[in-house]
Amino acid sequence: MTAVTVLLGAPGSGKGTQAKRLAQHHSFVHLSTGDMLRTAIKAGTTLGNEAKVFMDRGELVSDATMIGLISETVCSLPQKSKVLLDGFPRTLPQAEALSKTASSPVGKVIFFQVPEKELIRRLTGRRVCSKCGASFHLISLPPKKDGICDSCGGALLQRPDDSEGVVQKRLAIFVAQNSQLLDFYRKQAKLVEIDANQPVEELQASLLKILSL
Ligand code: AP5
């Protein structure tokens, strides 16, 4: 049996940052659908080529594609894995499909709350290493040398979907989908809402409490 914890939240709410830390220090398997799609784009696979068109416009990739991708990945994990889902589910059909996977029941669903103004600040200032994927922020987490990754020396780039116009569209899509997801998990008493507008370390401490770690 695989235990699944879902991190829900708007683009820029800090899901990826927290999931990476939990994976590093608490042996979670971090599954980020955004990272999986970006890997496919880099590798030039059919999935990557198809997804890129939607991602660059800030739109969602189809439910059928995403449900297939996640079920295949979750099923391939060793028994008793502890999984953190980051970026999935994003729509009600995705949540319903996930709930039907008997071998990987969803435990807690943690919703990261951050005001819109702060989300825009975080996303438009984010820079990502083109080599190792490390994430920086121009103001709150600047690299030691402008445009260069502290960890591997790779070039820092802005994600194509982090430009201001695309960010607005991603946020609008999030708002349109999210209340249905919250209702779905609230009815199952799985939803935990958390103030994610706090420093990374403090948010991590709150998450560890929620996860009883
Ligand atoms: P994805 O990569 O999942 O993007 P997202 O959900 O929009 O999430 P982000 O990575 O932008 O934000 P995050 O919450 O992880 O924040 P982060 O920790 O990085 O998806 C990209 C695209 O793929 C989608 O638009 C869609 O096209 C497609 N896709 C993916 N999954 C899909 C699905 N299930 N269905 C359909 N399509 C799908 O932090 C952001 C910034 O803030 C960083 O600079 C960071 O340093 C900073 N920061 C983080 N935490 C804090 C903090 N506590 N205080 C201050 N700054 C912070």
Short mmCIF file of C-alpha atoms in Angstrom, two decimals, residues 51-149:
data_model
loop_
_atom_site.label_atom_id
_atom_site.label_comp_id
_atom_site.label_asym_id
_atom_site.label_seq_id
_atom_site.Cartn_x
_atom_site.Cartn_y
_atom_site.Cartn_z
CA ALA A 51 2.30 19.39 -23.08
CA LYS A 52 4.63 22.31 -23.95
CA VAL A 53 1.97 24.05 -26.03
CA PHE A 54 -0.45 24.12 -23.08
CA MET A 55 2.16 24.88 -20.41
CA ASP A 56 3.66 27.86 -22.24
CA ARG A 57 0.16 29.36 -22.52
CA GLY A 58 -0.50 28.72 -18.81
CA GLU A 59 -3.27 26.24 -19.60
CA LEU A 60 -3.85 22.77 -18.15
CA VAL A 61 -2.79 19.59 -19.93
CA SER A 62 -5.74 17.22 -20.51
CA ASP A 63 -7.14 15.22 -17.60
CA ALA A 64 -6.72 11.95 -19.53
CA THR A 65 -2.99 12.57 -20.06
CA MET A 66 -2.36 13.61 -16.46
CA ILE A 67 -4.40 10.78 -14.91
CA GLY A 68 -2.53 8.25 -17.08
CA LEU A 69 0.85 9.74 -16.14
CA ILE A 70 0.18 9.72 -12.39
CA SER A 71 -1.44 6.27 -12.20
CA GLU A 72 1.44 4.73 -14.13
CA THR A 73 4.02 6.41 -11.89
CA VAL A 74 2.29 5.64 -8.58
CA CYS A 75 1.77 1.99 -9.58
CA SER A 76 5.48 1.62 -10.39
CA LEU A 77 6.62 2.67 -6.88
CA PRO A 78 7.79 0.14 -4.30
CA GLN A 79 5.13 -1.04 -1.78
CA LYS A 80 4.76 1.16 1.31
CA SER A 81 6.19 4.28 -0.37
CA LYS A 82 5.21 7.61 1.19
CA VAL A 83 4.20 9.87 -1.69
CA LEU A 84 3.80 13.64 -1.80
CA LEU A 85 1.72 14.75 -4.76
CA ASP A 86 2.60 18.28 -5.89
CA GLY A 87 0.48 19.67 -8.74
CA PHE A 88 -1.96 16.76 -8.93
CA PRO A 89 -4.95 16.64 -8.71
CA ARG A 90 -5.84 20.01 -10.24
CA THR A 91 -9.37 19.27 -11.40
CA LEU A 92 -12.33 17.34 -10.00
CA PRO A 93 -12.00 14.50 -12.56
CA GLN A 94 -8.33 14.12 -11.54
CA ALA A 95 -9.31 13.95 -7.84
CA GLU A 96 -12.04 11.40 -8.57
CA ALA A 97 -9.62 9.24 -10.57
CA LEU A 98 -7.05 9.39 -7.77
CA SER A 99 -9.64 8.31 -5.20
CA LYS A 100 -10.32 5.15 -7.26
CA THR A 101 -6.71 3.93 -6.99
CA ALA A 102 -7.27 1.43 -4.16
CA SER A 103 -3.56 0.62 -3.72
CA SER A 104 -2.68 4.26 -2.97
CA PRO A 105 -5.29 5.87 -0.68
CA VAL A 106 -5.12 9.62 -0.10
CA GLY A 107 -4.50 10.57 3.53
CA LYS A 108 -4.17 14.27 4.25
CA VAL A 109 -4.76 17.00 1.68
CA ILE A 110 -2.90 20.16 2.69
CA PHE A 111 -4.05 23.43 1.13
CA PHE A 112 -1.43 26.22 0.97
CA GLN A 113 -3.09 29.64 1.33
CA VAL A 114 -1.19 32.69 -0.01
CA PRO A 115 -2.60 36.11 -1.05
CA GLU A 116 -2.62 36.74 -4.82
CA LYS A 117 -0.25 39.72 -4.66
CA GLU A 118 2.40 37.58 -2.98
CA LEU A 119 1.87 34.76 -5.51
CA ILE A 120 2.55 37.17 -8.37
CA ARG A 121 5.66 38.52 -6.60
CA ARG A 122 7.02 34.99 -6.04
CA LEU A 123 6.34 33.72 -9.57
CA THR A 124 7.53 36.69 -11.60
CA GLY A 125 10.75 36.87 -9.51
CA ARG A 126 11.51 33.13 -9.69
CA ARG A 127 14.59 31.99 -11.60
CA VAL A 128 15.37 28.32 -12.15
CA CYS A 129 18.69 26.64 -12.94
CA SER A 130 18.69 25.29 -16.48
CA LYS A 131 21.03 22.46 -15.41
CA CYS A 132 19.99 21.17 -11.95
CA GLY A 133 16.53 22.75 -11.53
CA ALA A 134 17.39 24.62 -8.29
CA SER A 135 14.98 27.49 -7.67
CA PHE A 136 15.92 31.08 -6.73
CA HIS A 137 14.10 34.37 -6.32
CA LEU A 138 15.49 37.71 -7.53
CA ILE A 139 14.64 39.45 -4.23
CA SER A 140 14.00 36.89 -1.48
CA LEU A 141 16.45 34.16 -2.50
CA PRO A 142 19.00 35.73 -4.87
CA PRO A 143 21.97 33.70 -6.17
CA LYS A 144 25.45 34.76 -5.02
CA LYS A 145 26.36 35.66 -8.63
CA ASP A 146 23.75 37.25 -10.90
CA GLY A 147 22.21 34.70 -13.27
CA ILE A 148 24.39 31.79 -12.06
CA CYS A 149 23.25 28.80 -9.97
#
